[in-house]
Each structure stands twice: as structure tokens, then as C-alpha cells.
Coordinates of C-alpha atoms in Angstrom, one line a residue:
Chain A
R8 CA -51.4 -95.6 -73.8
E9 CA -49.5 -95.3 -70.8
E10 CA -46.4 -94.8 -72.8
K11 CA -48.4 -91.9 -74.3
Q12 CA -49.1 -90.2 -71.1
L13 CA -45.6 -90.5 -70.0
E14 CA -44.5 -88.8 -73.0
L15 CA -47.0 -85.9 -72.7
T16 CA -46.0 -85.5 -69.1
L17 CA -42.4 -85.4 -69.9
E18 CA -43.1 -82.9 -72.5
A19 CA -45.0 -80.7 -70.1
L20 CA -42.6 -81.1 -67.5
I21 CA -39.4 -80.2 -69.8
S22 CA -41.3 -76.9 -70.8
Q23 CA -42.0 -75.9 -67.4
V24 CA -38.4 -76.8 -66.4
A25 CA -37.1 -74.8 -69.2
D26 CA -39.3 -71.6 -68.1
L27 CA -37.9 -72.0 -64.6
K28 CA -34.5 -71.9 -65.9
N29 CA -35.1 -68.9 -67.9
S30 CA -36.4 -66.9 -65.0
L31 CA -33.5 -68.0 -62.8
V32 CA -31.2 -67.0 -65.5
S33 CA -32.8 -63.4 -65.8
F34 CA -33.0 -63.0 -62.1
I35 CA -29.3 -64.1 -61.8
Y36 CA -28.5 -61.6 -64.5
K37 CA -30.3 -58.7 -62.8
L38 CA -28.6 -59.4 -59.4
E39 CA -25.2 -59.3 -60.8
N40 CA -25.5 -56.6 -63.3
E41 CA -28.0 -54.2 -61.8
Y42 CA -27.4 -54.7 -58.1
D43 CA -26.8 -50.8 -57.7
R44 CA -30.3 -49.8 -59.2
L45 CA -32.3 -52.8 -58.0
T46 CA -35.4 -52.2 -55.8
W47 CA -37.0 -54.3 -53.4
P48 CA -40.2 -54.7 -55.4
S49 CA -38.4 -55.7 -58.4
V50 CA -36.9 -58.4 -56.4
L51 CA -39.9 -59.4 -55.1
D52 CA -41.3 -59.6 -58.7
S53 CA -38.4 -62.2 -59.7
F54 CA -39.2 -64.3 -56.5
A55 CA -43.0 -64.2 -57.4
L56 CA -42.3 -65.4 -60.9
L57 CA -40.2 -68.2 -59.6
S58 CA -42.6 -69.2 -56.9
G59 CA -45.4 -69.3 -59.5
Q60 CA -43.5 -71.5 -62.1
L61 CA -42.8 -73.8 -59.1
N62 CA -46.5 -74.0 -58.5
T63 CA -47.3 -74.6 -61.9
L64 CA -44.4 -77.4 -61.9
N65 CA -46.0 -78.9 -58.7
K66 CA -49.5 -78.8 -60.5
V67 CA -48.2 -80.6 -63.6
L68 CA -46.5 -83.4 -61.3
K69 CA -49.8 -83.7 -59.2
H70 CA -52.0 -83.7 -62.5
E71 CA -54.1 -86.9 -62.4
K72 CA -53.0 -87.7 -66.0
T73 CA -49.2 -88.0 -64.9
P74 CA -48.0 -91.4 -64.3
L75 CA -46.4 -92.3 -61.1
L76 CA -43.0 -91.0 -62.1
R77 CA -42.0 -92.7 -58.7
N78 CA -42.3 -96.0 -60.6
Q79 CA -39.9 -95.3 -63.4
V80 CA -36.4 -96.0 -63.4
I81 CA -33.7 -94.2 -65.4
I82 CA -30.8 -96.2 -66.5
P83 CA -28.2 -94.9 -68.5
L84 CA -27.5 -97.2 -71.1
V85 CA -24.2 -96.0 -72.5
L86 CA -21.4 -94.4 -70.8
S87 CA -18.6 -93.1 -72.8
P88 CA -15.7 -90.7 -71.8
D89 CA -16.0 -89.3 -75.2
R90 CA -17.4 -85.8 -76.0
D91 CA -21.0 -85.8 -77.1
E92 CA -22.1 -83.4 -79.4
E93 CA -25.7 -83.7 -78.8
I94 CA -25.6 -83.5 -75.1
M95 CA -23.5 -80.3 -75.5
R96 CA -25.9 -78.8 -77.4
Q97 CA -28.9 -79.9 -75.2
T98 CA -27.4 -78.7 -72.1
E99 CA -26.1 -75.5 -73.6
G100 CA -22.4 -76.5 -73.3
R101 CA -22.4 -77.4 -69.6
V102 CA -22.1 -81.1 -69.8
P103 CA -19.7 -82.0 -72.2
V104 CA -19.6 -85.9 -71.4
F105 CA -21.8 -88.5 -70.6
S106 CA -19.2 -90.4 -68.2
H107 CA -19.0 -92.0 -65.4
E108 CA -18.3 -88.9 -63.1
V109 CA -21.2 -87.0 -64.3
V110 CA -24.1 -89.6 -64.3
P111 CA -24.2 -89.9 -60.5
D112 CA -24.4 -86.2 -60.0
H113 CA -27.1 -86.0 -62.5
L114 CA -29.1 -89.0 -62.0
R115 CA -29.3 -89.1 -58.2
T116 CA -32.6 -89.3 -56.5
K117 CA -31.3 -89.4 -53.2
P118 CA -31.5 -86.0 -51.3
D119 CA -28.2 -84.5 -49.5
P120 CA -27.0 -86.3 -46.5
E121 CA -27.8 -83.0 -44.5
V122 CA -31.3 -82.9 -45.8
E123 CA -31.8 -86.5 -45.2
E124 CA -30.8 -86.1 -41.6
Q125 CA -33.4 -82.8 -41.2
E126 CA -36.2 -84.9 -43.1
K127 CA -35.5 -87.9 -40.5
Q128 CA -35.3 -85.3 -37.5
L129 CA -38.8 -83.9 -38.6
I130 CA -40.4 -87.4 -39.2
T131 CA -39.3 -88.4 -35.6
D132 CA -40.6 -85.2 -34.1
A133 CA -43.9 -85.7 -35.8
A134 CA -44.5 -89.3 -34.8
R135 CA -44.1 -88.0 -30.9
I136 CA -46.7 -85.8 -31.0
S137 CA -50.0 -87.1 -30.4
P138 CA -53.0 -86.8 -33.1
D139 CA -54.9 -84.2 -30.9
G140 CA -52.0 -82.3 -30.3
A141 CA -51.0 -82.1 -33.7
Q142 CA -54.6 -80.9 -34.5
K143 CA -54.4 -78.3 -31.9
Q144 CA -51.2 -77.0 -33.3
I145 CA -52.4 -76.9 -36.9
Q146 CA -55.5 -75.0 -35.7
S147 CA -53.5 -72.3 -33.7
L148 CA -51.3 -71.9 -36.8
N149 CA -54.1 -71.5 -39.1
K150 CA -55.8 -68.8 -36.6
M151 CA -52.5 -66.9 -36.3
C152 CA -52.1 -67.0 -40.1
S153 CA -55.5 -65.6 -40.7
N154 CA -55.1 -62.7 -37.8
L155 CA -52.1 -61.6 -39.7
L156 CA -53.9 -61.8 -43.0
E157 CA -56.7 -59.5 -41.6
K158 CA -54.4 -57.1 -40.3
I159 CA -52.5 -56.5 -43.4
S160 CA -55.4 -56.1 -45.2
K161 CA -57.2 -53.7 -42.9
E162 CA -53.8 -51.5 -43.0
E163 CA -53.8 -51.8 -46.8
R164 CA -57.5 -50.6 -47.0
E165 CA -57.2 -47.8 -44.6
S166 CA -54.1 -46.2 -46.2
E167 CA -55.8 -46.8 -49.5
S168 CA -58.8 -44.8 -48.6
G169 CA -56.9 -42.2 -46.8
G170 CA -55.2 -41.4 -50.1
L171 CA -58.0 -41.4 -51.8
R172 CA -59.8 -39.2 -49.4
Q173 CA -57.3 -36.5 -50.3
N174 CA -57.6 -37.0 -54.1
K175 CA -61.3 -37.8 -54.2
Q176 CA -62.7 -34.1 -54.2
T177 CA -62.1 -33.5 -57.9
F178 CA -65.9 -32.4 -58.4
N179 CA -68.6 -31.2 -56.4
P180 CA -72.0 -32.5 -56.7
T181 CA -73.6 -29.0 -55.7
D182 CA -71.6 -27.3 -58.4
T183 CA -72.9 -29.8 -60.9
N184 CA -76.5 -29.1 -60.2
A185 CA -75.8 -25.4 -60.0
L186 CA -74.2 -25.5 -63.6
V187 CA -76.7 -27.9 -65.1
A188 CA -79.7 -25.8 -63.8
A189 CA -77.9 -22.6 -65.3
V190 CA -77.7 -24.1 -68.7
A191 CA -81.0 -25.5 -68.5
F192 CA -83.2 -22.8 -67.5
G193 CA -80.9 -20.0 -66.6
K194 CA -81.2 -20.3 -62.9
G195 CA -78.7 -17.8 -61.3
L196 CA -78.4 -16.0 -64.5
S197 CA -81.6 -14.1 -65.1
N198 CA -81.2 -10.5 -65.9
R199 CA -84.6 -9.3 -64.5
R200 CA -83.8 -9.8 -60.9
P201 CA -80.7 -7.8 -59.9
P202 CA -82.1 -4.1 -59.4
G203 CA -78.5 -2.7 -60.3
S204 CA -78.9 -3.8 -64.0
G205 CA -82.3 -2.2 -64.3
G206 CA -80.8 1.1 -63.3
S207 CA -77.6 1.0 -65.6
V208 CA -79.5 0.2 -68.8
Q209 CA -78.2 2.7 -71.4
S210 CA -80.5 3.6 -74.7
G211 CA -77.6 3.4 -77.2
Q212 CA -77.8 2.5 -80.6
P213 CA -81.0 0.8 -81.9
G214 CA -79.4 -2.6 -82.1
A215 CA -78.0 -2.5 -78.6
G216 CA -81.5 -1.1 -77.8
A217 CA -83.3 -4.1 -79.2
I218 CA -81.3 -6.4 -76.9
I219 CA -81.7 -4.3 -73.9
A220 CA -85.3 -4.2 -74.6
G221 CA -85.4 -7.9 -74.8
A222 CA -83.7 -8.2 -71.6
S223 CA -86.0 -5.8 -69.4
G224 CA -88.4 -8.5 -69.8
M225 CA -92.3 -8.5 -70.7
Q226 CA -92.5 -4.7 -70.9
Q227 CA -92.3 -4.6 -74.7
V228 CA -95.0 -7.0 -75.5
P229 CA -97.6 -4.5 -76.5
M230 CA -94.8 -2.4 -78.4
S231 CA -93.7 -5.1 -80.4
S232 CA -96.8 -6.6 -81.9
A233 CA -96.9 -3.1 -83.9
P234 CA -95.2 -3.4 -87.1
A235 CA -91.8 -3.3 -86.3
Q236 CA -90.3 0.1 -86.7
Q237 CA -87.3 1.8 -84.9
Q238 CA -89.0 4.8 -83.6
P239 CA -91.6 2.9 -81.5
M240 CA -88.8 0.5 -80.6
L241 CA -86.7 3.3 -78.8
A242 CA -89.9 4.7 -77.4
G243 CA -90.5 1.7 -75.9
V244 CA -87.1 1.5 -74.3
Q245 CA -87.6 5.1 -72.9
M246 CA -91.1 3.8 -71.2
A247 CA -89.6 0.7 -69.9
Q248 CA -87.0 2.4 -68.1
A249 CA -89.2 4.9 -66.6
G250 CA -91.5 2.3 -65.4
Q251 CA -89.2 -0.5 -64.5
P252 CA -87.7 -0.1 -61.0
G253 CA -90.7 0.1 -58.9
K254 CA -93.7 -1.3 -61.1
M255 CA -92.6 -4.6 -62.4
P256 CA -95.1 -6.8 -60.9
S257 CA -98.2 -4.9 -62.0
G258 CA -96.6 -4.2 -65.3
I259 CA -96.4 -7.8 -65.9
K260 CA -100.1 -8.6 -65.3
T261 CA -101.2 -5.6 -67.5
N262 CA -99.0 -6.9 -70.5
I263 CA -100.3 -10.4 -70.3
K264 CA -103.7 -9.0 -70.3
S265 CA -103.1 -6.9 -73.4
A266 CA -101.2 -9.6 -75.1
S267 CA -104.3 -11.8 -74.8
M268 CA -106.5 -9.2 -75.9
H269 CA -104.3 -8.6 -79.1
P270 CA -106.1 -9.2 -82.5
Y271 CA -103.0 -11.1 -83.8
Q272 CA -102.8 -14.2 -82.2
R273 CA -99.2 -15.5 -81.6
Chain B
M19 CA -96.1 -25.5 -78.4
E20 CA -93.6 -28.3 -77.9
A21 CA -93.0 -30.6 -80.5
P22 CA -94.8 -34.3 -79.8
P23 CA -92.6 -37.0 -79.0
V24 CA -90.8 -38.6 -81.7
T25 CA -92.8 -41.9 -82.0
M26 CA -96.2 -40.0 -82.7
M27 CA -94.8 -38.0 -85.5
P28 CA -95.7 -39.6 -89.0
V29 CA -92.9 -39.5 -91.3
T30 CA -93.9 -36.9 -94.0
G31 CA -90.5 -36.2 -95.3
G32 CA -88.3 -33.5 -94.6
T33 CA -85.4 -33.8 -92.2
I34 CA -84.8 -36.7 -90.0
N35 CA -85.8 -36.0 -86.5
M36 CA -82.4 -35.9 -84.6
M37 CA -82.0 -36.6 -80.8
E38 CA -79.5 -35.3 -78.7
Y39 CA -78.1 -37.7 -75.9
L40 CA -76.5 -36.1 -73.1
L41 CA -74.5 -36.9 -70.2
Q42 CA -73.4 -34.1 -67.7
G43 CA -71.0 -33.6 -64.7
S44 CA -68.6 -31.1 -63.2
V45 CA -65.1 -30.8 -62.3
L46 CA -63.5 -28.3 -59.9
D47 CA -60.9 -25.7 -61.4
Q48 CA -58.1 -27.2 -59.7
S49 CA -58.6 -30.7 -61.3
L50 CA -59.1 -29.2 -64.7
E51 CA -55.7 -30.0 -65.9
S52 CA -55.8 -33.5 -65.2
L53 CA -59.1 -33.8 -66.8
L54 CA -57.9 -32.4 -69.8
H55 CA -55.0 -34.4 -69.8
R56 CA -57.0 -37.6 -69.5
L57 CA -59.4 -36.2 -72.5
R58 CA -56.5 -35.7 -74.7
G59 CA -55.4 -39.0 -74.5
L60 CA -58.8 -40.9 -74.7
C61 CA -60.1 -38.7 -77.4
D62 CA -59.4 -38.3 -81.2
N63 CA -56.0 -36.9 -81.9
M64 CA -56.5 -33.3 -82.9
E65 CA -55.5 -29.8 -82.2
P66 CA -56.6 -28.7 -78.8
E67 CA -59.8 -26.6 -79.5
T68 CA -60.9 -23.8 -77.3
F69 CA -64.1 -21.6 -77.5
L70 CA -65.6 -18.7 -76.1
D71 CA -69.4 -18.3 -77.0
H72 CA -72.2 -16.0 -75.8
E73 CA -75.4 -17.9 -75.7
M74 CA -78.9 -16.1 -75.4
V75 CA -82.0 -18.1 -74.4
F76 CA -85.1 -16.6 -75.8
L77 CA -88.6 -17.5 -74.8
L78 CA -92.0 -17.2 -76.7
K79 CA -95.0 -17.0 -74.2
G80 CA -98.1 -18.2 -75.4
Q81 CA -101.3 -18.8 -74.0
Q82 CA -100.2 -22.1 -72.8
A83 CA -98.3 -22.5 -69.3
S84 CA -95.0 -23.7 -70.8
P85 CA -93.1 -21.0 -73.0
F86 CA -91.3 -22.1 -76.4
V87 CA -87.6 -22.1 -75.9
L88 CA -84.9 -21.2 -78.4
R89 CA -81.3 -20.8 -78.0
A90 CA -79.1 -18.5 -80.0
R91 CA -75.4 -19.0 -79.7
R92 CA -72.5 -17.0 -81.3
S93 CA -68.7 -17.4 -81.1
M94 CA -66.9 -14.4 -79.8
D95 CA -63.4 -15.6 -80.5
K96 CA -63.8 -16.8 -84.0
S97 CA -64.9 -14.4 -86.8
G98 CA -67.0 -15.3 -89.5
M99 CA -68.7 -18.3 -88.0
P100 CA -72.4 -18.5 -88.4
W101 CA -75.0 -18.2 -85.3
H102 CA -76.1 -21.3 -83.9
L103 CA -80.0 -21.7 -83.5
R104 CA -81.0 -24.6 -81.5
Y105 CA -84.3 -26.1 -80.2
L106 CA -84.4 -28.7 -77.6
G107 CA -87.4 -30.6 -76.8
Q108 CA -88.4 -32.1 -73.4
P109 CA -86.3 -35.0 -72.1
E110 CA -87.9 -38.2 -73.5
I111 CA -89.0 -40.1 -70.3
G112 CA -87.8 -43.8 -71.6
D113 CA -86.9 -46.9 -69.6
K114 CA -84.7 -46.6 -66.8
N115 CA -82.0 -48.5 -68.9
R116 CA -81.3 -45.7 -71.0
H117 CA -78.0 -44.4 -69.4
A118 CA -78.3 -40.6 -71.0
L119 CA -80.8 -38.1 -71.2
V120 CA -82.6 -37.9 -74.7
R121 CA -84.3 -35.3 -76.1
N122 CA -85.4 -33.8 -79.4
C123 CA -83.1 -31.4 -81.0
V124 CA -82.9 -29.1 -84.0
D125 CA -79.9 -27.1 -85.0
I126 CA -79.8 -24.4 -87.5
A127 CA -76.8 -22.1 -88.7
T128 CA -78.1 -18.6 -89.3
S129 CA -76.7 -15.3 -90.1
D130 CA -75.9 -12.6 -87.6
N131 CA -79.4 -10.9 -87.6
L132 CA -80.8 -13.6 -85.6
T133 CA -81.3 -11.8 -82.5
D134 CA -83.4 -9.1 -84.3
F135 CA -85.3 -11.7 -86.3
L136 CA -86.4 -13.5 -82.9
V137 CA -87.2 -10.3 -81.1
E138 CA -89.6 -9.3 -84.3
M139 CA -91.1 -12.7 -84.1
G140 CA -92.1 -12.1 -80.4
F141 CA -89.5 -13.9 -78.6
R142 CA -87.9 -12.3 -75.5
M143 CA -84.4 -13.0 -74.3
D144 CA -84.8 -14.7 -70.9
H145 CA -81.2 -15.3 -69.9
E146 CA -77.7 -15.4 -71.3
F147 CA -74.3 -16.3 -70.4
V148 CA -70.6 -16.8 -71.9
A149 CA -69.2 -20.2 -72.0
K150 CA -65.6 -20.4 -72.4
G151 CA -63.8 -23.7 -72.6
H152 CA -62.4 -26.7 -74.8
V153 CA -64.0 -29.3 -77.1
F154 CA -63.0 -32.7 -77.8
R155 CA -64.4 -35.4 -80.1
K156 CA -64.3 -39.1 -80.3
G157 CA -66.1 -40.5 -83.1
I158 CA -69.7 -39.2 -82.9
M159 CA -69.3 -38.2 -79.2
K160 CA -68.7 -34.5 -78.5
I161 CA -67.0 -33.9 -75.2
V162 CA -67.2 -30.2 -73.9
V163 CA -65.6 -28.7 -70.9
Y164 CA -66.7 -25.1 -70.2
K165 CA -67.3 -22.5 -67.4
I166 CA -70.2 -20.3 -67.2
F167 CA -70.0 -16.7 -66.7
R168 CA -72.8 -14.6 -65.7
I169 CA -73.1 -11.4 -67.5
L170 CA -73.3 -8.7 -65.1
M171 CA -74.6 -5.9 -67.7
P172 CA -77.2 -7.1 -70.1
G173 CA -75.8 -7.0 -73.5
N174 CA -72.0 -6.1 -72.3
T175 CA -70.1 -9.4 -72.8
D176 CA -67.0 -7.9 -71.3
S177 CA -68.1 -7.5 -67.8
I178 CA -68.4 -11.3 -66.9
E179 CA -68.0 -13.1 -63.7
P180 CA -67.9 -16.8 -63.1
L181 CA -70.8 -18.7 -61.9
S182 CA -69.2 -21.2 -60.0
L183 CA -65.6 -22.7 -59.0
S184 CA -66.2 -25.6 -61.5
Y185 CA -66.2 -26.5 -65.2
L186 CA -69.3 -28.2 -66.6
V187 CA -68.5 -31.3 -68.5
E188 CA -71.0 -32.3 -71.0
L189 CA -71.0 -35.4 -73.3
N190 CA -73.3 -35.3 -76.2
V191 CA -74.2 -36.9 -79.2
V192 CA -76.6 -35.9 -82.0
A193 CA -77.9 -38.8 -83.9
P194 CA -81.1 -40.0 -85.5
A195 CA -83.9 -41.3 -83.1
G196 CA -83.9 -44.9 -81.8
Q197 CA -80.3 -45.5 -81.5
D198 CA -79.9 -46.7 -78.2
V199 CA -76.6 -48.3 -78.7
V200 CA -75.2 -44.6 -78.6
S201 CA -76.1 -44.3 -75.0
D202 CA -73.9 -47.5 -74.0
D203 CA -71.2 -46.1 -75.8
M204 CA -71.4 -43.0 -73.8
R205 CA -71.6 -44.9 -70.8
N206 CA -68.8 -46.8 -71.4
F207 CA -66.8 -43.5 -72.2
A208 CA -68.1 -42.0 -69.0
E209 CA -66.7 -44.7 -67.0
Q210 CA -63.2 -43.9 -68.3
L211 CA -63.5 -40.6 -66.8
K212 CA -64.2 -41.7 -63.4
P213 CA -63.2 -40.8 -60.6
L214 CA -62.5 -37.6 -62.0
V215 CA -65.6 -36.7 -63.3
H216 CA -69.0 -38.3 -62.6
L217 CA -71.1 -38.2 -65.9
E218 CA -74.5 -39.0 -65.4
K219 CA -78.1 -38.0 -66.5
I220 CA -79.2 -34.9 -64.6
D221 CA -82.9 -34.2 -65.3
P222 CA -83.2 -30.7 -65.2
K223 CA -86.9 -30.6 -63.9
R224 CA -85.5 -32.0 -60.7
L225 CA -83.5 -28.8 -60.2
M226 CA -86.3 -26.4 -60.6

């Protein structure tokens, strides 16, 4: 069962490392060939990709199903100075021979001497600080980081909203209401109100006269209930014109009365 | 004289009662281009269609308080098109979950002596306007972006002036009654037009 786990872990690690290698390759290619056209965001993207992949690699290593790899030892079983085709294929031509020179480099677990020195230094420094002092340092670091984060996010929000404010006015709600009211019940479009239109009404052809008669409102009510003929229509137009300018309110009242008294119910 | 609500009407044959689902918004003149670009991308791929229509709204005042309203529309730029007569009922007061304005709708194509006929029947023209704009389609949804022009001299459609500095944007679907999934589709489409336009259901009675 542990062997199975080990196998699974190794497979996962191999795939993660292969992904990492690929992104490194593409990044190097980008840097070498497109360096004159490279933009900072593009470089940041590559770094972010690498960092994400390193993160997943770490997660795989820390996963509870991974056995303690620390306890495993890798021992080379066969060392030969001959070219090995299998190794060549697997490493894409970089390692042709699995020999005495190659093995120490590739299978080492000890870090570089300089790195080892630095690590030793850090360990002694850390041991020197008392636990309280260490705690205080941790807290101040956390506080500084959160302050910085807040400042950055506030800047971002303000610049975004500033930009938005300029672009925002693509519509005007008052206009929306005015237009909807116009379409729904003719607010602002009614032809009865403007006094200028009453004066300029021409009694032209009968067809135009019919529409104009309609536009001049309810003056035509008693006229049109009679059988429709052209002459009464035209006469109605003349009458309406004569009566229209000053007489509209009273005209409306009488028309309603005459309409309700009419024998033909509508 | 209003048609009773759909749910009370028995099905006695004839045509299915169609409902119009409507969302409205507006866009300022300077942002029209970006809206048209976005619509061209979102909607079905067809030749951009413009229209110039003259709409007249006729009222029949009976003894009751509310008059009967009919809308007659004719195309001013396309010759040979029939006139379009439309009846729109009162908006249905549904639950708040319905995202669009729903009202009964009857559409009829007529010949061009429609205005004479309506006047003979006793209708009077209440107001008229000219609408000029673009039409887009997406499936059963129709998106219309148009500018409303006031007619300065009654009957003369050449002397017109714009009513405001905005274009009205309408998203409507004509579908049989009871299909509330239509309003969900409309709302999803309206989401895609934000923040350029806010399409919402606007109750005309609030604006009276």
C-alpha cells in the first residue's frame, strides 16, 4: 500500500515538474527572442505562472497522502560509462551517460556550500532572539504588510471609480422616463396644447383635412357621428378653426354632452 | 373597454392571446455607437436594419373614464409595407419576480386607409410622433433603438424635432401568455448591455 502511494506521488511530482520545465522553457524563449518587444506585464505573467506552479508542487509535497520522501534513499544501481539511449530520450539529450561524473551532481541532496552557510547563519540568528521578541517582530511584519495591502487596494479602487465616473454617463434616467412617457401616452407630444399649431392648420385636401380634423381634438365629435360624407367633414374643419383658438375648454364640455345625448351608442 | 385579463378569458377558439414582454432603457446620443457595436456583436447576424416610422395614437372616448387606445404605424422609408395596427393592454400586475413588463398585445397589418377607417369608427388622434432608429433581433427577442421626434405641424412629417438627446432602447418579445421563462432570457440579455444601458421594466402609470 505504501508502495502504491509512493508511485502515485512520484507520478504527480513528475507531471508537476514537467509543467514547470515547460513554462521555464517558454519564458527563456520569450526573454531571448522577444526581448525588444517584451512588456512588463508579460514578464509578470510568466513569473506568476512559475510561482503558481511552484505552489502546486509544494502542495503536492505537503499533501497528506505523500509518504515521507525524506525517509527514502536513492541509490544508483548501475553506473556505466557507455551511452544510454533510454536516459538520452528521457532527458531530451541533456544527459547522455549515467556515469560517475554525472551521478553526484544529479543525485545530490546537500545544498550548495554558500546556501548552507546562509542557512546556518539564519538558524543561529533565530535561536538568539527570545520567543517574545520573535512574536513582536512577527506581529509588526504582519501589520506592515496589511497596511501596504490596504493602501494598494484603496489606490486601485479610487483610480477605477475615477475612470468609471467619466465613462458612466452613457444614459440619462430622466431622459429614459421622458421617452417612455412619450411613447406610452404622448407626454410632450400632444398636438392639442401648442397654440401655434392651431393657427397654422390648413384645410387642404379632404384626406389631409381628415387627419387635421382628428388632430384638433374632440371638436369633431358631433360632426362625425353623422353618416360620413366629405362635405360635412370639410364644413366641420372650417367650424373647428373658427372656434378653436379661444374656445377650447367650453367646446369640450358641450361636445361631451352632445355625445352622450346622441342616439347611437358608441 | 379594456380586454379582461388573460386568465379570466375562456378559450373559445380564434387566435391565441399574445403578450408583449417589454424592457426599456435609454442611451445618450454620444454613446449610441458603442451600443450599436455591442448589439451587432450580441445579436443575430443580419444586415443592420434601420427604420423610419410614423406612429399615430388614436383614442376612443366612451362613457367610461379610460379611453380605448389603438396605435397605427406606417413606414416612411420603405414603400409597399402595410400599416401596422396595434392594441396594447394594461400591464399585468404579476409577482415581483417577473422581470419584464407584460401586457396583452394584438398586432394587425392593414391597408393604408387605416386612419380614415379609425376616424369613421369614432377614434380621434391623440398624438403622433416619428421614430427613427435601428432594429436588431436575437431569437424571438427584438431590440429596437430609436429616437423620438415631435411633429411640429400636425400631419406634416417633414418638420420634426427630436424630443430629447437620447435614444430609447426597447427589448421586447411577443409570445403566448404564460411563458415566464421569456422574461428570464430577457433579463440575461439585458445584463449583457450593462453598464451602457440599464434596461428595466418601467411602469408608465408612475410617470403620468
